[in-house]
CSV table of C-alpha atoms in Angstrom, one decimal:
chain,number,residue,atom,x,y,z
A,1,MET,CA,0.0,0.0,-0.2
A,2,THR,CA,2.7,2.2,0.9
A,3,TYR,CA,4.5,2.4,-2.7
A,4,ASN,CA,1.3,2.9,-4.3
A,5,PHE,CA,0.6,6.0,-2.2
A,6,VAL,CA,4.2,7.0,-3.0
A,7,ILE,CA,4.4,6.9,-6.5
A,8,GLY,CA,1.0,8.3,-6.9
A,9,GLY,CA,1.7,11.4,-5.2
A,10,LEU,CA,4.2,11.4,-6.8
A,11,TYR,CA,2.7,11.3,-10.4
A,12,LEU,CA,0.5,13.8,-9.4
A,13,ALA,CA,2.8,16.2,-7.9
A,14,PHE,CA,5.8,16.4,-10.3
A,15,PRO,CA,3.4,17.1,-12.5
A,16,VAL,CA,1.7,20.0,-11.1
A,17,LEU,CA,5.3,21.2,-9.6
A,18,PHE,CA,7.3,21.6,-12.7
A,19,VAL,CA,4.7,21.3,-15.9
A,20,PRO,CA,3.8,25.2,-15.8
A,21,LEU,CA,7.5,26.0,-15.8
A,22,TYR,CA,7.2,24.3,-19.2
A,23,LEU,CA,4.4,25.9,-20.5
A,24,ARG,CA,5.7,29.6,-19.6
A,25,VAL,CA,9.2,28.3,-22.2
A,26,ILE,CA,6.5,27.2,-25.1
A,27,TYR,CA,4.6,30.2,-24.6
A,28,ILE,CA,8.2,32.8,-24.9
A,29,PHE,CA,8.9,30.4,-27.9
A,30,LEU,CA,6.1,30.7,-29.1
A,31,SER,CA,5.4,34.6,-28.6
A,32,ARG,CA,8.4,35.9,-29.5
A,33,ARG,CA,8.8,36.4,-33.3
A,34,LYS,CA,12.9,35.6,-33.6
A,35,TYR,CA,12.8,32.1,-31.5
A,36,ARG,CA,9.3,31.0,-34.1
A,37,ALA,CA,10.6,32.3,-37.3
A,38,VAL,CA,13.9,29.5,-36.2
A,39,GLU,CA,14.2,26.6,-37.3
A,40,CYS,CA,15.8,24.9,-33.5
A,41,TYR,CA,13.3,26.5,-31.5
A,42,GLN,CA,10.3,25.1,-34.0
A,43,ILE,CA,11.2,21.4,-33.3
A,44,MET,CA,12.0,22.5,-29.5
A,45,ILE,CA,8.8,24.0,-29.6
A,46,GLN,CA,7.0,20.7,-30.4
A,47,ILE,CA,9.2,18.6,-28.1
A,48,GLY,CA,7.8,20.3,-25.5
A,49,ILE,CA,4.5,20.3,-26.2
A,50,VAL,CA,4.6,17.0,-26.5
A,51,GLN,CA,6.5,16.8,-22.9
A,52,CYS,CA,3.8,18.5,-21.6
A,53,VAL,CA,1.6,15.9,-22.6
A,54,ILE,CA,3.3,13.5,-21.5
A,55,GLY,CA,3.1,15.7,-17.8
A,56,VAL,CA,-0.6,15.5,-17.7
A,57,THR,CA,-0.4,11.5,-19.1
A,58,TYR,CA,1.3,11.1,-15.0
A,59,PHE,CA,-0.7,13.1,-13.5
A,60,ILE,CA,-3.8,10.8,-14.6
A,61,GLU,CA,-2.0,8.0,-13.9
A,62,GLY,CA,-1.2,9.3,-10.7
A,63,ILE,CA,-5.3,8.5,-9.1
A,64,PRO,CA,-5.5,5.2,-10.4
A,65,ALA,CA,-2.5,4.6,-8.8
A,66,LEU,CA,-4.0,6.1,-5.3
A,67,ALA,CA,-7.9,4.8,-6.1
A,68,GLY,CA,-6.6,1.9,-6.0
A,69,PHE,CA,-8.9,0.6,-9.4
A,70,ASP,CA,-8.8,1.9,-12.9
A,71,PRO,CA,-11.8,4.4,-13.0
A,72,ALA,CA,-12.8,4.7,-17.2
A,73,ASN,CA,-9.9,3.3,-17.8
A,74,MET,CA,-8.2,6.3,-17.8
A,75,GLY,CA,-4.3,5.7,-16.8
A,76,THR,CA,-5.0,2.5,-20.3
A,77,PHE,CA,-5.8,5.0,-22.2
A,78,ALA,CA,-2.8,7.2,-20.5
A,79,VAL,CA,0.3,5.2,-20.9
A,80,ASN,CA,-1.8,4.7,-24.6
A,81,VAL,CA,-0.9,8.2,-25.1
A,82,GLN,CA,2.6,8.0,-22.9
A,83,SER,CA,3.5,6.3,-25.0
A,84,ALA,CA,2.8,7.1,-28.3
A,85,CYS,CA,4.3,10.9,-27.7
A,86,PHE,CA,7.8,9.1,-26.6
A,87,ARG,CA,8.0,7.8,-29.6
A,88,ILE,CA,7.6,11.4,-31.1
A,89,GLU,CA,9.5,12.8,-28.7
A,90,THR,CA,12.8,9.8,-29.8
A,91,GLY,CA,12.0,11.4,-33.6
A,92,LEU,CA,11.9,15.1,-32.9
A,93,SER,CA,15.1,14.9,-30.3
A,94,PHE,CA,16.9,13.1,-33.7
A,95,LEU,CA,15.4,16.2,-35.4
A,96,LEU,CA,16.5,18.4,-33.4
A,97,ALA,CA,20.2,16.8,-34.1
A,98,LEU,CA,20.3,16.5,-37.5
A,99,ASP,CA,19.2,20.4,-37.2
A,100,ARG,CA,22.6,20.9,-35.3
A,101,LEU,CA,24.5,19.1,-37.6
A,102,LEU,CA,23.1,21.0,-40.6
A,103,ILE,CA,23.1,24.5,-39.2
A,104,ILE,CA,26.7,23.9,-37.1
A,105,CYS,CA,28.8,22.0,-39.6
A,106,ASP,CA,27.2,23.7,-42.9
A,107,VAL,CA,25.7,21.9,-44.5
A,108,GLU,CA,23.5,21.4,-47.3
A,109,ALA,CA,20.3,19.6,-47.2
A,110,PRO,CA,16.6,19.8,-49.2
A,111,LYS,CA,14.6,22.6,-47.2
A,112,VAL,CA,12.6,19.5,-47.6
A,113,LEU,CA,13.8,16.7,-45.2
A,114,ILE,CA,13.4,19.1,-42.5
A,115,LYS,CA,9.8,18.3,-42.2
A,116,LEU,CA,9.4,15.0,-43.9
A,117,VAL,CA,11.6,13.9,-40.8
A,118,THR,CA,8.7,16.2,-38.5
A,119,VAL,CA,6.0,14.2,-40.3
A,120,MET,CA,7.8,10.2,-39.5
A,121,SER,CA,8.1,11.5,-36.1
A,122,TRP,CA,4.9,11.6,-35.4
A,123,LEU,CA,3.3,8.9,-37.6
A,124,CYS,CA,4.7,6.9,-36.1
A,125,GLY,CA,4.1,8.0,-32.7
A,126,ILE,CA,0.3,8.4,-34.6
A,127,VAL,CA,0.9,4.7,-36.0
A,128,GLU,CA,1.5,2.6,-32.4
A,129,PHE,CA,-1.5,4.5,-30.6
A,130,ILE,CA,-3.8,2.7,-33.9
A,131,LEU,CA,-2.1,0.2,-33.6
A,132,PHE,CA,-2.8,-0.4,-29.6
A,133,HIS,CA,-6.9,0.1,-30.1
A,134,THR,CA,-6.8,-2.6,-32.8
A,135,PRO,CA,-8.0,-6.3,-31.6
A,136,GLN,CA,-4.9,-7.6,-32.3
A,137,ALA,CA,-2.7,-5.6,-29.9
A,138,SER,CA,-3.4,-4.5,-26.7
A,139,MET,CA,-1.1,-2.1,-23.9
A,140,PHE,CA,-2.7,-1.7,-20.4
A,141,TYR,CA,-1.7,0.0,-17.2
A,142,SER,CA,-0.4,-2.2,-14.5
A,143,MET,CA,-1.9,-2.3,-11.3
A,144,THR,CA,0.9,-3.8,-9.8
A,145,LYS,CA,3.3,-1.9,-10.9
A,146,PHE,CA,1.6,1.5,-12.1
A,147,THR,CA,3.5,2.3,-15.9
A,148,THR,CA,2.9,0.4,-19.0
A,149,ALA,CA,2.5,-2.7,-19.6
A,150,TYR,CA,1.5,-5.4,-21.9
A,151,ASN,CA,-1.6,-7.8,-23.4
A,152,TYR,CA,1.1,-10.3,-24.9
A,153,LYS,CA,-2.0,-13.0,-25.7
A,154,LEU,CA,-3.2,-10.8,-28.7
A,155,SER,CA,-0.9,-11.3,-32.2
A,156,LEU,CA,0.6,-7.8,-32.1
A,157,SER,CA,1.2,-6.8,-28.9
A,158,LEU,CA,5.2,-8.1,-28.5
A,159,THR,CA,5.4,-7.3,-31.9
A,160,VAL,CA,4.7,-3.3,-31.7
A,161,GLN,CA,6.2,-3.6,-28.5
A,162,LYS,CA,9.7,-4.7,-30.3
A,163,THR,CA,9.7,-2.4,-33.1
A,164,GLY,CA,8.8,0.5,-30.3
A,165,PHE,CA,11.7,-0.9,-28.8
A,166,TYR,CA,14.0,-0.6,-32.0
A,167,TYR,CA,12.9,1.9,-33.3
A,168,THR,CA,14.1,4.3,-30.2
A,169,TRP,CA,17.5,2.7,-29.8
A,170,ILE,CA,18.2,2.8,-32.9
A,171,LEU,CA,17.3,6.8,-33.5
A,172,SER,CA,19.2,7.0,-30.1
A,173,ALA,CA,21.9,5.2,-31.2
A,174,LEU,CA,21.5,8.2,-34.8
A,175,THR,CA,21.9,10.5,-32.7
A,176,LEU,CA,24.4,10.0,-30.7
A,177,LEU,CA,26.4,9.4,-34.1
A,178,LEU,CA,25.3,13.0,-35.3
A,179,TYR,CA,26.1,14.6,-31.6
A,180,ILE,CA,29.4,12.2,-32.4
A,181,ILE,CA,30.3,14.0,-35.8
A,182,ILE,CA,29.7,17.3,-34.3
A,183,VAL,CA,32.0,17.4,-31.8
A,184,ILE,CA,34.4,15.9,-34.1
A,185,PHE,CA,33.8,18.6,-36.2
A,186,LEU,CA,33.8,21.1,-34.1
A,187,ILE,CA,37.0,20.3,-32.6
A,188,ARG,CA,39.5,19.3,-35.8
A,189,GLU,CA,37.7,23.5,-37.2
A,190,ARG,CA,39.1,24.0,-33.6
A,191,MET,CA,35.6,27.0,-33.4
A,192,ARG,CA,38.6,30.1,-35.0
A,193,ILE,CA,36.6,29.5,-38.4
A,194,THR,CA,34.3,32.8,-39.7
A,195,THR,CA,31.9,30.1,-41.1
A,196,VAL,CA,31.7,28.1,-37.4
A,197,SER,CA,31.5,30.8,-34.8
A,198,THR,CA,28.6,32.4,-37.1
A,199,ASN,CA,26.8,29.1,-37.0
A,200,PHE,CA,27.2,27.9,-33.8
A,201,LYS,CA,25.9,31.2,-31.7
A,202,GLN,CA,22.5,29.3,-30.4
A,203,LYS,CA,25.5,26.1,-29.1
A,204,TRP,CA,23.7,26.5,-25.9
A,205,ILE,CA,21.1,23.8,-27.9
A,206,LEU,CA,24.0,21.8,-29.0
A,207,VAL,CA,24.9,21.5,-24.9
A,208,GLN,CA,21.4,21.2,-24.0
A,209,ALA,CA,20.6,19.3,-26.5
A,210,VAL,CA,23.1,17.1,-25.2
A,211,ILE,CA,22.8,16.5,-22.0
A,212,ARG,CA,18.6,15.7,-21.8
A,213,PHE,CA,20.0,13.1,-24.7
A,214,PHE,CA,22.0,11.5,-22.6
A,215,SER,CA,19.6,11.6,-19.4
A,216,ASP,CA,17.3,9.9,-21.4
A,217,ILE,CA,19.4,7.0,-22.9
A,218,SER,CA,20.7,6.6,-19.2
A,219,LEU,CA,17.0,6.5,-18.0
A,220,THR,CA,15.4,4.6,-21.0
A,221,PHE,CA,18.9,2.0,-19.8
A,222,PHE,CA,18.1,1.2,-17.0
A,223,PHE,CA,13.6,1.2,-18.4
A,224,ASN,CA,14.6,-2.0,-20.6
A,225,ILE,CA,17.7,-2.9,-19.6
A,226,GLY,CA,17.6,-3.2,-16.3
A,227,PRO,CA,15.1,-5.2,-15.3
A,228,LEU,CA,17.7,-8.1,-16.6
A,229,PHE,CA,21.0,-7.3,-14.0
A,230,LEU,CA,18.7,-5.6,-10.9
A,231,PRO,CA,16.8,-7.5,-8.7
A,232,TYR,CA,13.6,-6.4,-9.3
A,233,SER,CA,11.7,-3.9,-6.8
A,234,ASN,CA,9.1,-2.1,-7.2
A,235,TRP,CA,11.0,1.2,-5.5
A,236,ILE,CA,13.7,1.0,-7.8
A,237,LEU,CA,11.4,0.9,-11.1
A,238,GLY,CA,9.7,3.8,-9.0
A,239,ALA,CA,13.1,5.9,-8.8
A,240,VAL,CA,13.2,5.3,-12.5
A,241,ILE,CA,9.9,6.5,-13.2
A,242,ALA,CA,10.4,8.9,-10.9
A,243,GLY,CA,13.7,9.9,-13.0
A,244,TYR,CA,11.5,10.1,-16.4
A,245,ILE,CA,9.3,12.8,-14.9
A,246,CYS,CA,11.6,14.8,-14.0
A,247,ASN,CA,14.2,14.3,-17.2
A,248,ASN,CA,10.4,15.1,-19.4
A,249,LEU,CA,9.6,18.5,-17.8
A,250,LEU,CA,11.8,19.6,-14.7
A,251,LEU,CA,15.8,19.0,-17.2
A,252,PRO,CA,14.3,20.8,-20.1
A,253,PRO,CA,13.5,23.7,-19.2
A,254,LEU,CA,15.5,24.2,-16.1
A,255,LEU,CA,18.8,24.0,-19.1
A,256,TYR,CA,16.6,26.7,-21.0
A,257,ILE,CA,17.1,29.0,-18.8
A,258,LEU,CA,20.3,27.8,-17.2
A,259,LEU,CA,22.0,28.3,-20.6
A,260,ASN,CA,20.1,31.3,-22.1
A,261,ARG,CA,20.4,34.6,-20.5
A,262,SER,CA,17.5,36.6,-23.0
A,263,LEU,CA,15.7,33.9,-22.5
A,264,ARG,CA,16.0,33.4,-18.4
A,265,SER,CA,14.9,37.4,-18.5
A,266,GLU,CA,12.1,37.3,-20.3
A,267,ILE,CA,10.6,34.4,-18.6
A,268,PHE,CA,11.1,35.7,-15.3
A,269,GLY,CA,11.4,39.5,-16.7
A,270,THR,CA,13.5,42.8,-15.1
A,271,ASP,CA,10.8,43.4,-11.9
A,272,PHE,CA,11.9,40.0,-11.1
A,273,ARG,CA,15.1,39.9,-11.0
A,274,LYS,CA,14.9,43.8,-9.8
A,275,SER,CA,12.4,42.4,-6.0
A,276,ILE,CA,15.2,39.5,-5.7
A,277,VAL,CA,18.1,42.2,-5.5
A,278,GLN,CA,16.0,44.2,-3.6
A,279,SER,CA,15.7,41.5,-1.0
A,280,ILE,CA,19.2,40.6,-1.0
A,281,SER,CA,20.0,44.1,0.5
A,282,SER,CA,17.6,44.6,3.0
A,283,GLY,CA,18.3,41.1,3.6
A,284,MET,CA,21.7,42.7,4.5
A,285,ARG,CA,21.0,46.0,5.4
A,286,ARG,CA,19.3,44.1,8.7
A,287,GLN,CA,22.4,42.5,9.6
């Protein structure tokens, strides 16, 4: 009983705490032309929207965890949407790495390429969602693990699951390869060539993308491969789930704020900074 209250509380609390800040970042990206007109920010906006939807699905999953049953199959609906969103996010993360490669390494590519990969990323998630709602495959919310489970009695459940698994790992490997190429290119050029320094003004995007990639791949490894060498424990699974939630809802906006001074000032505003300075000054005077 203790575990279901802990995991249910995390499911409910984390999205409430973290999603508003993320939505604030997305709003700024959408409302400022200097952001929304740039392709890499358009990709980041899509990733942000998908991750906020994932946050909502975690919140929904918390309800059956605390209730002890899955009312109206809301948990099952949530994990189906969540899984589809993970597939979309994987594709968009690869797309962001591809965009960084094209810009930083000054590689020419057809303009339709980014749009094509974008459409394919969304289609992969949508197709998986549809397949798990056919009579041949099913995904449901486990009331013992409080996460995704599959109905292997249906003929296509295992096939769709494995396809999603290989899709995630292959794209993750390709994403890693793109980042390795970028790093090798920057080291080789020593960042002294004019074209490189000009195109690398958005270096913070590369930094945050690499950090998020390694965070995501680590969690994916522990979730999928961990059971092969770790003793089974709901608490270990719960820790990985908590890591997933923070990775999707807290880490992205936190990196945006920490690595981009301009965005940081737009999020908190001048008045916020002044109030902090005034509070610190008044505190020092009282001492």
